[in-house]
Amino acid sequence: MVRQLEKKPTGIVGFDEITGGGLPAGRPSLICGGAGAGKTLFSIEFIIRGALQYKEPGVILTFEEKATDLETNVASLGFNLKKLQKDKLVWIDHIHVDRSEIAETGEYDLDGLFIRLGYAIDSIGAKRVMLDTIENLFSGLSNEGILRAELRRLFTWLKDKGVTTIITGEKGINTLTRQGLEEYVSDCVLLLEHRVINQISTRLLRVVKYRGSVHGTNEYPFLIDEQGISVLPVTSLRLDNEVSSQRVSSGIPTLDAMLSGSGFFRGSSILISGTAGTGKTSIAAYFADASCKRKERCLYFAFEESPRQIVRNMKSIGIDLQKHEDAGLLKIQSSRPTLQGLELHLLTIHKLVKQFKPRTVILDPITNLVTIGSMSEVKSMLIRLIDFLQVEKITVLFTALVYEKDNTVQTDEGVSSLVDAWILVRDIEANGERNRGIYIMKSRGMQHSNRVREFVITDTGLELVDVYLGPKGILVGSAREAEQLNEVTGVELRTHALSFKDRVLERKKTVLEAKIASLREEFESMQDDLNKTFREEELTNAIMEKNRQQAGNKSKPGKSNYGKS
């Protein structure tokens, strides 16, 4: 069985993910970079988080700043170095090195440093060591042979002590460090850079080398704020995320009806694009409101309006976002895109998502990000954001401003092909009016309406109504209302006409029935007369027959009663 390299976690958000566990245990690591890149802060956080989170005491040996200066500098991050020293979790020692006192001889060595550092390590049982900065230690040496030998002695001594060491070094002109030697004897080398492009600063971290371990080789943006350092790892490019068949409402019932009646898939990405003033933010606010009503947290990133402005404006269409903020279900993070670079915006979103744990994220609008980066850079940033949120099973909604030119809609920031659902809202001008039409351009994995609906914003909210197709095309606004009035009038006229016709038919039916009754009565009278004549004839014949029979009986011969007498 192959033995894996043991690593010590730094506790720095994102960095341990990049390196697969942290820094190499029991080995020296070098952090190099220019002034203000964050070398000292990275190293101190490694020591402090090791002491607090992993119960590994640490030694801070500094050749520049005194202990009191370090305590003040890290207090803004919430770290109490005085208490850590009192609890014997951290040992801080400052060594002043005067270049004029260093004699460059073949007998130059670091035995005094080893004794002092060894005492500090043994005093608190340190497992981690920080040396800041190594240039000050060798600042008076110009003999490369002596310098290389002493560097190897220092690194070997630290390995023999079994401590995980982090050493800072200033970046050289054409080398990672000023001496150009430290990176070769270090087991792990990190390069921190602070770049300013188009007046926007971005801090980047790169793992230059890591002996015995697989590691990320890209440049990773990192953020320094009141909670320390946060590193943004680049998400995986493999499209193997799990998907959900659960549906979430858009908050607009008529829009849900266009999406096969159930809304969007949970964990999907949605784009609402349209020209200025078409109601993109209103749709986003309804989506946030629906999420909060489901008792699910929503994180809203606004790049144009302040949180109070959004809350006020949405009240005009019947949405109370303030109650969701008060309940802790909604968090509106508002800032201008130029506050920081694209990578730091992405890092900020990562960090807030991890902290707030929302089920829905809204970015309104992504178009403003073009002011701090090219179209390809914005697309790259949004791709990584979509991948990250899909892994977290978070539904994300973007709004984007599009422009109409020559009756065609100019494309968005290149994400329309990446998102799962794309809804376009645009102006429809007719009869001297400006109205809104809404289209579902695509919605992956579900049946959806292909009809154009009129998008109406009222005091009571948002509504999608059917448009009318007239001889000259789509009818919206007052033209639609006029057509509806014509339809209502036509219905009334047809109803009145049908009613009048029914009355005429009823009268004709009554007259006809009267005639039929009269004819039936006449027929029955004639029938009675015929029957009467027939019965009289039969009766006459019967009487005559009877009389004939009686007459015949009288004429027959027989005995006479007179003879007896």
Coordinates of C-alpha atoms in Angstrom, one line a residue:
M1 CA 0.0 0.0 0.0
V2 CA 1.4 3.4 -1.0
R3 CA 1.7 5.8 1.9
Q4 CA 0.0 9.1 1.3
L5 CA 1.7 12.4 2.2
E6 CA 0.4 13.6 5.6
K7 CA -1.0 17.1 5.5
K8 CA -1.9 19.7 8.0
P9 CA -5.2 21.7 7.4
T10 CA -4.8 25.4 7.4
G11 CA -8.3 26.2 8.3
I12 CA -8.3 28.8 5.6
V13 CA -11.6 28.7 3.6
G14 CA -11.0 27.1 0.1
F15 CA -7.3 26.6 0.4
D16 CA -7.4 23.1 1.9
E17 CA -9.7 22.1 -1.0
I18 CA -7.2 23.3 -3.6
T19 CA -4.3 21.4 -1.9
G20 CA -6.2 18.3 -1.0
G21 CA -5.9 18.8 2.7
G22 CA -3.5 21.6 3.5
L23 CA 0.2 22.1 3.8
P24 CA 2.7 19.1 4.0
A25 CA 3.0 18.0 7.6
G26 CA 6.4 18.3 9.2
R27 CA 7.9 20.1 6.2
P28 CA 8.7 23.7 5.3
S29 CA 6.4 25.6 2.9
L30 CA 7.3 28.9 1.3
I31 CA 4.9 31.8 0.7
C32 CA 6.2 34.5 -1.6
G33 CA 4.8 37.6 -3.1
G34 CA 5.1 41.4 -3.3
A35 CA 4.3 43.9 -0.7
G36 CA 0.6 43.9 0.4
A37 CA -0.1 40.5 -1.2
G38 CA -1.2 38.9 2.2
K39 CA 1.8 36.7 3.0
T40 CA 2.0 37.6 6.7
L41 CA -1.7 37.4 7.2
F42 CA -1.9 34.0 5.5
S43 CA 0.9 32.7 7.8
I44 CA -0.6 34.1 11.0
E45 CA -4.0 32.7 10.1
F46 CA -2.3 29.3 9.6
I47 CA -0.8 29.5 13.1
I48 CA -3.9 30.8 14.9
R49 CA -6.5 28.5 13.2
G50 CA -4.1 25.6 13.9
A51 CA -4.1 26.5 17.6
L52 CA -7.9 27.2 17.9
Q53 CA -9.4 24.6 15.5
Y54 CA -6.9 21.8 15.6
K55 CA -5.3 22.2 19.1
E56 CA -1.8 22.5 17.6
P57 CA 0.2 25.3 19.3
G58 CA 2.4 27.5 17.1
V59 CA 5.4 29.7 17.1
I60 CA 5.6 33.0 15.3
L61 CA 9.1 34.2 14.7
T62 CA 9.2 37.6 13.1
F63 CA 12.2 39.6 11.9
E64 CA 10.2 42.7 11.0
E65 CA 7.2 43.4 13.2
K66 CA 7.1 43.3 17.0
A67 CA 4.6 41.2 19.0
T68 CA 2.6 44.3 19.9
D69 CA 2.3 45.3 16.3
L70 CA 1.1 41.8 15.2
E71 CA -1.5 41.8 18.0
T72 CA -2.9 45.1 16.8
N73 CA -2.9 44.1 13.1
V74 CA -4.8 40.8 13.6
A75 CA -7.2 42.2 16.2
S76 CA -9.4 43.5 13.4
L77 CA -9.9 39.9 12.2
G78 CA -11.2 38.9 15.6
F79 CA -8.0 37.1 16.7
N80 CA -6.8 37.7 20.3
L81 CA -3.0 37.0 20.2
K82 CA -2.6 38.1 23.8
K83 CA -5.0 35.5 25.1
L84 CA -3.5 32.8 22.9
Q85 CA -0.1 33.6 24.3
K86 CA -1.4 33.5 27.8
D87 CA -3.0 30.1 27.1
K88 CA 0.3 28.9 25.7
L89 CA -1.2 28.2 22.3
V90 CA 1.0 30.7 20.5
W91 CA 4.5 31.9 21.2
I92 CA 5.6 35.2 19.5
D93 CA 9.3 36.1 19.3
H94 CA 10.8 39.1 17.6
I95 CA 14.4 39.0 16.4
H96 CA 16.1 42.1 15.2
V97 CA 18.6 41.6 12.5
D98 CA 21.1 44.4 11.7
R99 CA 22.8 44.0 8.4
S100 CA 25.8 46.0 9.6
E101 CA 26.4 43.4 12.3
I102 CA 26.5 40.5 10.0
A103 CA 30.1 39.5 9.0
E104 CA 30.2 37.5 5.9
T105 CA 32.6 34.7 6.7
G106 CA 32.8 31.1 6.0
E107 CA 31.9 30.4 9.6
Y108 CA 28.5 32.1 9.4
D109 CA 25.7 29.9 10.8
L110 CA 22.3 29.9 12.4
D111 CA 23.0 28.1 15.6
G112 CA 21.8 31.0 17.7
L113 CA 18.5 31.0 15.8
F114 CA 18.1 27.2 16.2
I115 CA 18.6 27.5 20.0
R116 CA 16.1 30.4 20.3
L117 CA 13.5 28.7 18.1
G118 CA 14.0 25.3 19.7
Y119 CA 13.4 26.8 23.1
A120 CA 10.1 28.4 21.9
I121 CA 9.0 25.1 20.3
D122 CA 9.7 23.0 23.3
S123 CA 8.1 25.6 25.7
I124 CA 4.6 25.2 24.3
G125 CA 4.9 21.9 22.4
A126 CA 4.5 23.7 19.1
K127 CA 3.5 21.8 16.0
R128 CA 3.5 24.8 13.7
V129 CA 6.1 27.4 13.0
M130 CA 6.0 30.7 11.1
L131 CA 9.1 32.6 10.0
D132 CA 8.5 36.2 8.6
T133 CA 10.4 37.1 6.5
I134 CA 13.4 35.1 5.4
E135 CA 15.1 38.0 3.5
N136 CA 15.7 39.8 6.8
L137 CA 17.5 36.7 8.2
F138 CA 19.9 36.6 5.2
S139 CA 19.9 40.2 4.2
G140 CA 23.6 40.8 4.8
L141 CA 24.8 37.7 2.9
S142 CA 25.8 37.9 -0.7
N143 CA 27.8 34.7 -0.9
E144 CA 25.5 32.3 -2.6
G145 CA 27.4 29.2 -1.4
I146 CA 27.0 30.2 2.3
L147 CA 23.4 31.3 1.7
R148 CA 22.5 28.0 0.0
A149 CA 24.2 26.0 2.8
E150 CA 22.5 27.9 5.6
L151 CA 19.1 27.6 3.9
R152 CA 19.5 23.9 3.7
R153 CA 20.6 23.7 7.3
L154 CA 17.5 25.7 8.3
F155 CA 15.1 23.6 6.3
T156 CA 16.7 20.3 7.5
W157 CA 16.6 21.5 11.1
L158 CA 12.9 22.3 10.9
K159 CA 12.2 18.9 9.3
D160 CA 14.1 17.2 12.1
K161 CA 12.0 19.0 14.7
G162 CA 8.9 17.6 13.0
V163 CA 7.1 21.0 12.8
T164 CA 5.0 22.2 9.9
T165 CA 6.6 25.4 8.9
I166 CA 5.5 28.3 6.8
I167 CA 8.1 30.8 5.7
T168 CA 7.4 34.1 3.9
G169 CA 9.6 35.6 1.3
E170 CA 9.6 38.8 -0.8
K171 CA 9.1 38.3 -4.6
G172 CA 12.2 38.9 -6.7
I173 CA 12.4 40.7 -10.1
N174 CA 12.7 37.5 -12.2
T175 CA 12.4 35.0 -9.5
L176 CA 9.9 33.9 -6.9
T177 CA 12.1 35.2 -4.1
R178 CA 14.8 37.8 -3.9
Q179 CA 17.5 35.2 -3.4
G180 CA 16.0 32.8 -5.9
L181 CA 17.1 29.8 -3.8
E182 CA 14.3 29.3 -1.2
E183 CA 11.8 27.9 -3.7
Y184 CA 14.1 25.1 -4.6
V185 CA 14.6 23.8 -1.1
S186 CA 11.0 24.2 -0.1
D187 CA 8.6 21.3 -0.3
C188 CA 5.6 23.5 -1.1
V189 CA 5.7 27.0 -2.7
L190 CA 2.8 29.4 -2.8
L191 CA 2.8 32.6 -4.8
L192 CA 0.5 35.4 -3.8
E193 CA -0.1 38.4 -6.1
H194 CA -2.0 41.6 -5.9
R195 CA -2.9 42.8 -9.3
V196 CA -4.6 46.1 -10.3
I197 CA -6.3 46.0 -13.8
N198 CA -8.5 48.9 -14.9
Q199 CA -8.2 50.4 -11.4
I200 CA -9.7 47.3 -9.9
S201 CA -7.6 45.2 -7.6
T202 CA -7.6 41.4 -7.3
R203 CA -5.6 39.1 -5.1
L204 CA -4.6 35.8 -6.6
L205 CA -3.0 32.6 -5.2
R206 CA -1.1 29.9 -7.1
V207 CA 0.5 26.7 -5.9
V208 CA 3.7 26.8 -7.7
K209 CA 4.9 23.4 -6.5
Y210 CA 3.9 20.7 -4.0
R211 CA 6.2 17.8 -3.6
G212 CA 4.5 14.4 -3.2
S213 CA 0.9 15.7 -3.7
V214 CA -1.5 16.4 -6.5
H215 CA -2.8 20.0 -6.3
G216 CA -4.6 22.7 -8.2
T217 CA -2.4 24.6 -10.6
N218 CA -4.7 27.4 -11.6
E219 CA -4.7 31.0 -10.2
Y220 CA -7.3 31.3 -7.5
P221 CA -8.7 34.6 -6.3
F222 CA -8.8 35.2 -2.6
L223 CA -10.4 37.7 -0.4
I224 CA -9.2 39.4 2.8
D225 CA -12.1 40.7 5.0
E226 CA -13.0 40.9 8.6
Q227 CA -13.1 37.1 8.8
G228 CA -9.6 36.5 7.4
I229 CA -8.7 34.9 4.1
S230 CA -11.1 33.1 1.8
V231 CA -9.8 31.3 -1.3
L232 CA -12.1 30.6 -4.3
P233 CA -11.4 27.1 -5.7
V234 CA -12.2 26.7 -9.4
T235 CA -15.2 24.4 -9.7
S236 CA -15.0 21.1 -11.5
L237 CA -15.6 21.1 -15.3
R238 CA -17.2 17.7 -15.2
L239 CA -20.9 17.8 -15.8
D240 CA -22.0 15.1 -13.4
N241 CA -24.2 17.0 -10.9
E242 CA -27.3 15.4 -9.6
V243 CA -30.6 17.0 -10.7
S244 CA -34.0 17.4 -9.1
S245 CA -37.5 16.9 -10.6
Q246 CA -39.1 19.0 -7.9
R247 CA -40.7 22.2 -9.2
V248 CA -40.7 25.7 -7.5
S249 CA -43.1 28.4 -8.3
S250 CA -42.1 31.7 -10.0
G251 CA -44.6 33.5 -7.7
I252 CA -46.7 34.5 -10.7
P253 CA -49.5 31.9 -11.3
T254 CA -50.0 32.8 -14.9
L255 CA -46.3 32.4 -15.6
D256 CA -46.4 29.0 -13.8
A257 CA -49.3 28.1 -16.1
M258 CA -47.0 28.7 -19.1
L259 CA -44.4 26.4 -17.6
S260 CA -46.7 23.3 -17.7
G261 CA -48.5 24.7 -14.6
S262 CA -45.7 24.0 -12.0
G263 CA -42.9 26.5 -12.4
F264 CA -39.2 25.9 -12.7
F265 CA -37.1 22.9 -11.7
R266 CA -35.4 23.2 -8.3
G267 CA -31.6 23.7 -8.7
S268 CA -32.0 25.1 -12.2
S269 CA -30.7 28.3 -13.7
I270 CA -33.1 30.9 -15.0
L271 CA -32.5 34.0 -17.1
I272 CA -34.9 36.9 -17.3
S273 CA -33.7 39.3 -20.0
G274 CA -35.3 42.3 -21.5
T275 CA -35.0 45.9 -22.5
A276 CA -35.0 48.7 -19.8
G277 CA -38.2 49.2 -17.9
T278 CA -39.8 45.9 -18.9
G279 CA -40.2 44.6 -15.3
K280 CA -37.2 42.2 -14.9
T281 CA -36.5 43.3 -11.3
S282 CA -40.3 42.9 -10.5
I283 CA -40.2 39.3 -11.7
A284 CA -37.1 38.7 -9.7
A285 CA -38.7 40.2 -6.6
Y286 CA -41.8 37.9 -7.1
F287 CA -39.5 34.9 -7.3
A288 CA -37.8 36.0 -4.1
D289 CA -41.1 36.5 -2.4
A290 CA -42.3 33.1 -3.5
S291 CA -39.2 31.5 -2.1
C292 CA -39.6 33.2 1.3
K293 CA -43.3 32.2 1.4
R294 CA -42.1 28.6 1.2
K295 CA -39.9 29.3 4.2
E296 CA -36.8 29.0 2.1
R297 CA -34.0 31.5 2.3
C298 CA -33.2 33.7 -0.6
L299 CA -30.0 35.6 -1.3
Y300 CA -30.5 38.7 -3.5
F301 CA -27.4 40.4 -5.1
A302 CA -28.3 43.8 -6.5
F303 CA -25.9 45.8 -8.6
E304 CA -28.1 48.8 -9.4
E305 CA -30.3 49.6 -6.4
S306 CA -29.8 49.7 -2.6
P307 CA -31.8 47.2 -0.4
R308 CA -34.0 50.0 0.9
Q309 CA -34.8 51.2 -2.6
I310 CA -35.7 47.7 -3.7
V311 CA -38.0 47.2 -0.7
R312 CA -39.7 50.5 -1.3
N313 CA -40.2 50.0 -5.0
M314 CA -41.6 46.5 -4.6
K315 CA -44.3 47.8 -2.2
S316 CA -45.8 49.6 -5.2
I317 CA -46.7 46.3 -6.8
G318 CA -48.0 44.6 -3.6
I319 CA -44.8 42.8 -2.4
D320 CA -43.6 43.3 1.2
L321 CA -39.9 42.2 1.2
Q322 CA -39.2 43.9 4.5
K323 CA -41.1 41.2 6.5
H324 CA -39.0 38.5 4.9
E325 CA -35.8 40.4 5.8
D326 CA -37.1 40.7 9.4
A327 CA -37.8 37.0 9.5
G328 CA -34.3 36.2 8.3
L329 CA -35.5 34.6 5.1
L330 CA -34.2 37.3 2.7
K331 CA -30.8 38.9 2.5
I332 CA -30.2 41.7 0.0
Q333 CA -26.5 42.3 -0.7
S334 CA -26.1 45.5 -2.7
S335 CA -22.9 46.9 -4.2
R336 CA -21.6 48.5 -7.4
P337 CA -19.8 46.1 -9.7
T338 CA -16.7 48.3 -9.6
L339 CA -16.3 47.7 -5.9
Q340 CA -14.1 44.7 -6.7
G341 CA -13.1 42.5 -9.6
L342 CA -15.1 39.7 -11.1
E343 CA -13.2 37.0 -9.2
L344 CA -13.8 38.7 -5.9
H345 CA -17.5 39.1 -6.7
L346 CA -17.6 35.4 -7.3
L347 CA -15.7 34.7 -4.1
T348 CA -18.1 37.0 -2.2
I349 CA -21.1 35.1 -3.5
H350 CA -19.4 31.8 -2.6
K351 CA -18.8 33.0 0.9
L352 CA -22.3 34.4 1.5
V353 CA -23.9 31.2 0.1
K354 CA -21.9 29.1 2.5
Q355 CA -22.8 31.4 5.4
F356 CA -26.5 32.1 4.7
K357 CA -27.3 28.7 3.1
P358 CA -30.1 29.9 0.7
R359 CA -32.3 27.8 -1.5
T360 CA -32.6 30.6 -4.1
V361 CA -30.0 33.1 -5.4
I362 CA -30.8 36.2 -7.5
L363 CA -28.3 38.4 -9.4
D364 CA -29.9 41.6 -10.7
P365 CA -28.6 42.5 -13.3
I366 CA -25.6 40.5 -14.6
T367 CA -25.2 43.1 -17.4
N368 CA -23.5 45.5 -15.1
L369 CA -20.6 43.1 -14.6
V370 CA -19.4 44.0 -18.1
T371 CA -18.1 47.2 -16.6
I372 CA -15.3 45.4 -14.8
G373 CA -14.5 42.7 -17.3
S374 CA -14.8 41.6 -20.9
M375 CA -17.7 39.5 -22.1
S376 CA -15.7 36.3 -22.1
E377 CA -14.5 37.0 -18.5
V378 CA -18.1 37.6 -17.3
K379 CA -19.2 34.4 -19.1
S380 CA -16.4 32.4 -17.4
M381 CA -17.4 33.8 -14.0
L382 CA -21.0 33.0 -14.5
I383 CA -20.3 29.5 -15.7
R384 CA -18.4 28.8 -12.5
L385 CA -21.1 30.4 -10.5
I386 CA -23.8 28.2 -12.2
D387 CA -21.7 25.1 -11.6
F388 CA -21.2 25.9 -7.9
L389 CA -24.9 26.6 -7.3
Q390 CA -26.0 23.4 -9.2
V391 CA -23.7 21.4 -6.9
E392 CA -25.4 23.0 -3.9
K393 CA -28.8 22.4 -5.5
I394 CA -29.6 26.1 -5.3
T395 CA -32.0 27.7 -7.9
V396 CA -30.4 30.8 -9.4
L397 CA -32.2 33.6 -11.3
F398 CA -30.3 36.1 -13.4
T399 CA -31.7 39.3 -14.9
A400 CA -30.0 40.8 -17.9
L401 CA -30.5 44.0 -19.9
V402 CA -30.7 43.6 -23.7
Y403 CA -30.7 46.1 -26.5
E404 CA -33.0 46.4 -29.5
K405 CA -31.3 47.2 -32.8
D406 CA -32.9 47.0 -36.2
N407 CA -35.9 45.2 -34.6
T408 CA -33.6 42.5 -33.3
V409 CA -32.7 41.8 -29.7
Q410 CA -29.0 41.8 -29.0
T411 CA -27.8 38.8 -27.0
D412 CA -27.0 38.8 -23.3
E413 CA -23.7 38.0 -21.5
G414 CA -23.4 34.7 -23.3
V415 CA -25.3 32.7 -20.7
S416 CA -28.6 32.1 -22.6
S417 CA -27.2 28.9 -23.9
L418 CA -26.1 27.8 -20.4
V419 CA -29.2 28.4 -18.4
D420 CA -32.1 25.9 -18.1
A421 CA -34.9 28.4 -18.7
W422 CA -34.8 31.7 -20.6
I423 CA -37.7 34.2 -20.5
L424 CA -37.6 37.3 -22.6
V425 CA -39.6 40.5 -21.8
R426 CA -39.7 43.2 -24.4
D427 CA -41.6 46.3 -25.5
I428 CA -44.5 46.1 -27.9
E429 CA -45.3 49.5 -29.3
A430 CA -48.7 50.1 -31.0
N431 CA -51.4 52.7 -31.2
G432 CA -49.1 55.3 -29.6
E433 CA -48.6 53.1 -26.5
R434 CA -45.7 51.1 -25.0
N435 CA -46.7 47.8 -23.6
R436 CA -44.9 44.6 -22.5
G437 CA -44.8 41.2 -24.0
I438 CA -43.4 38.1 -22.4
Y439 CA -42.0 35.0 -24.2
I440 CA -40.6 31.7 -22.9
M441 CA -37.6 31.2 -25.2
K442 CA -36.7 27.9 -23.7
S443 CA -37.3 25.7 -20.7
R444 CA -35.4 22.5 -20.6
G445 CA -37.1 19.3 -19.6
M446 CA -40.7 20.5 -19.6
Q447 CA -43.5 21.4 -21.9
H448 CA -44.0 25.2 -22.0
S449 CA -46.2 27.6 -23.9
N450 CA -45.0 29.1 -27.1
R451 CA -47.5 31.9 -27.1
V452 CA -46.8 35.6 -26.5
R453 CA -48.5 36.9 -23.5
E454 CA -49.0 40.6 -22.5
F455 CA -47.2 41.4 -19.3
V456 CA -49.1 43.8 -17.1
I457 CA -47.8 45.5 -14.0
T458 CA -50.5 46.9 -11.7
D459 CA -50.8 48.1 -8.1
T460 CA -51.9 44.6 -7.1
G461 CA -49.0 42.8 -8.8
L462 CA -48.0 41.2 -12.0
E463 CA -50.3 39.4 -14.4
L464 CA -50.0 37.7 -17.8
V465 CA -53.0 38.2 -20.1
D466 CA -53.8 36.8 -23.5
V467 CA -53.0 39.0 -26.5
Y468 CA -55.3 39.4 -29.5
L469 CA -54.4 38.7 -33.0
G470 CA -56.0 41.3 -35.2
P471 CA -55.7 41.9 -39.0
K472 CA -52.6 44.0 -38.4
G473 CA -50.9 41.7 -35.8
I474 CA -50.8 41.4 -32.1
L475 CA -53.2 43.7 -30.1
V476 CA -52.1 44.8 -26.7
G477 CA -53.0 47.6 -24.3
S478 CA -55.9 49.8 -25.3
A479 CA -56.2 48.0 -28.6
R480 CA -56.7 44.7 -26.7
E481 CA -59.2 46.4 -24.4
A482 CA -61.1 47.9 -27.4
E483 CA -61.1 44.4 -29.0
Q484 CA -62.4 43.0 -25.7
L485 CA -65.1 45.7 -25.6
N486 CA -66.1 44.9 -29.2
E487 CA -66.3 41.2 -28.3
V488 CA -68.5 42.0 -25.3
T489 CA -70.6 44.3 -27.4
G490 CA -70.9 41.7 -30.1
V491 CA -71.9 39.1 -27.5
E492 CA -74.6 41.4 -26.2
L493 CA -75.9 42.1 -29.7
R494 CA -75.9 38.5 -30.6
T495 CA -77.7 37.7 -27.4
H496 CA -80.3 40.4 -28.1
A497 CA -80.7 39.2 -31.7
L498 CA -81.1 35.6 -30.6
S499 CA -83.6 36.7 -27.9
F500 CA -85.7 38.7 -30.5
K501 CA -85.6 35.8 -32.9
D502 CA -86.7 33.4 -30.2
R503 CA -89.6 35.6 -29.4
V504 CA -90.7 35.8 -33.1
L505 CA -90.4 32.1 -33.4
E506 CA -92.4 31.6 -30.2
R507 CA -95.2 33.8 -31.6
K508 CA -95.2 32.0 -34.9
K509 CA -95.3 28.7 -33.0
T510 CA -98.3 29.9 -31.0
V511 CA -100.2 30.9 -34.1
L512 CA -99.3 27.7 -35.8
E513 CA -100.4 25.7 -32.8
A514 CA -103.7 27.6 -32.8
K515 CA -104.2 26.8 -36.4
I516 CA -103.4 23.2 -35.8
A517 CA -105.9 23.1 -32.9
S518 CA -108.6 24.7 -35.1
L519 CA -108.0 22.3 -38.0
R520 CA -108.0 19.4 -35.5
E521 CA -111.3 20.6 -34.0
E522 CA -112.8 21.0 -37.6
F523 CA -111.6 17.5 -38.4
E524 CA -113.1 16.1 -35.3
S525 CA -116.5 17.8 -36.1
M526 CA -116.5 16.4 -39.6
Q527 CA -115.6 13.0 -38.2
D528 CA -118.5 13.3 -35.7
D529 CA -120.9 14.2 -38.4
L530 CA -119.8 11.3 -40.6
N531 CA -120.0 8.9 -37.6
K532 CA -123.5 10.2 -36.8
T533 CA -124.8 9.6 -40.3
F534 CA -123.3 6.1 -40.3
R535 CA -124.8 5.3 -37.0
E536 CA -128.2 6.6 -38.0
E537 CA -128.1 4.4 -41.2
E538 CA -127.1 1.4 -39.2
L539 CA -130.0 2.0 -36.7
T540 CA -132.5 2.4 -39.5
N541 CA -131.4 -0.8 -41.1
A542 CA -131.6 -2.6 -37.8
I543 CA -135.2 -1.3 -37.2
M544 CA -136.3 -2.3 -40.7
E545 CA -134.9 -5.7 -40.3
K546 CA -136.7 -6.2 -37.0
N547 CA -140.0 -5.1 -38.5
R548 CA -139.6 -7.5 -41.4
Q549 CA -139.0 -10.3 -39.0
Q550 CA -142.1 -9.4 -37.0
A551 CA -144.3 -9.1 -40.1
G552 CA -143.2 -12.6 -41.3
N553 CA -144.1 -14.2 -38.0
K554 CA -147.7 -12.9 -38.2
S555 CA -148.4 -14.3 -41.7
K556 CA -147.7 -18.0 -40.8
P557 CA -150.9 -20.5 -40.4
G558 CA -151.6 -22.1 -37.0
K559 CA -154.4 -23.2 -34.5
S560 CA -156.9 -20.7 -33.4
N561 CA -158.0 -20.4 -29.9
Y562 CA -161.5 -19.6 -31.0
G563 CA -162.2 -23.2 -31.9
K564 CA -162.1 -24.4 -28.4
S565 CA -164.7 -22.0 -27.3

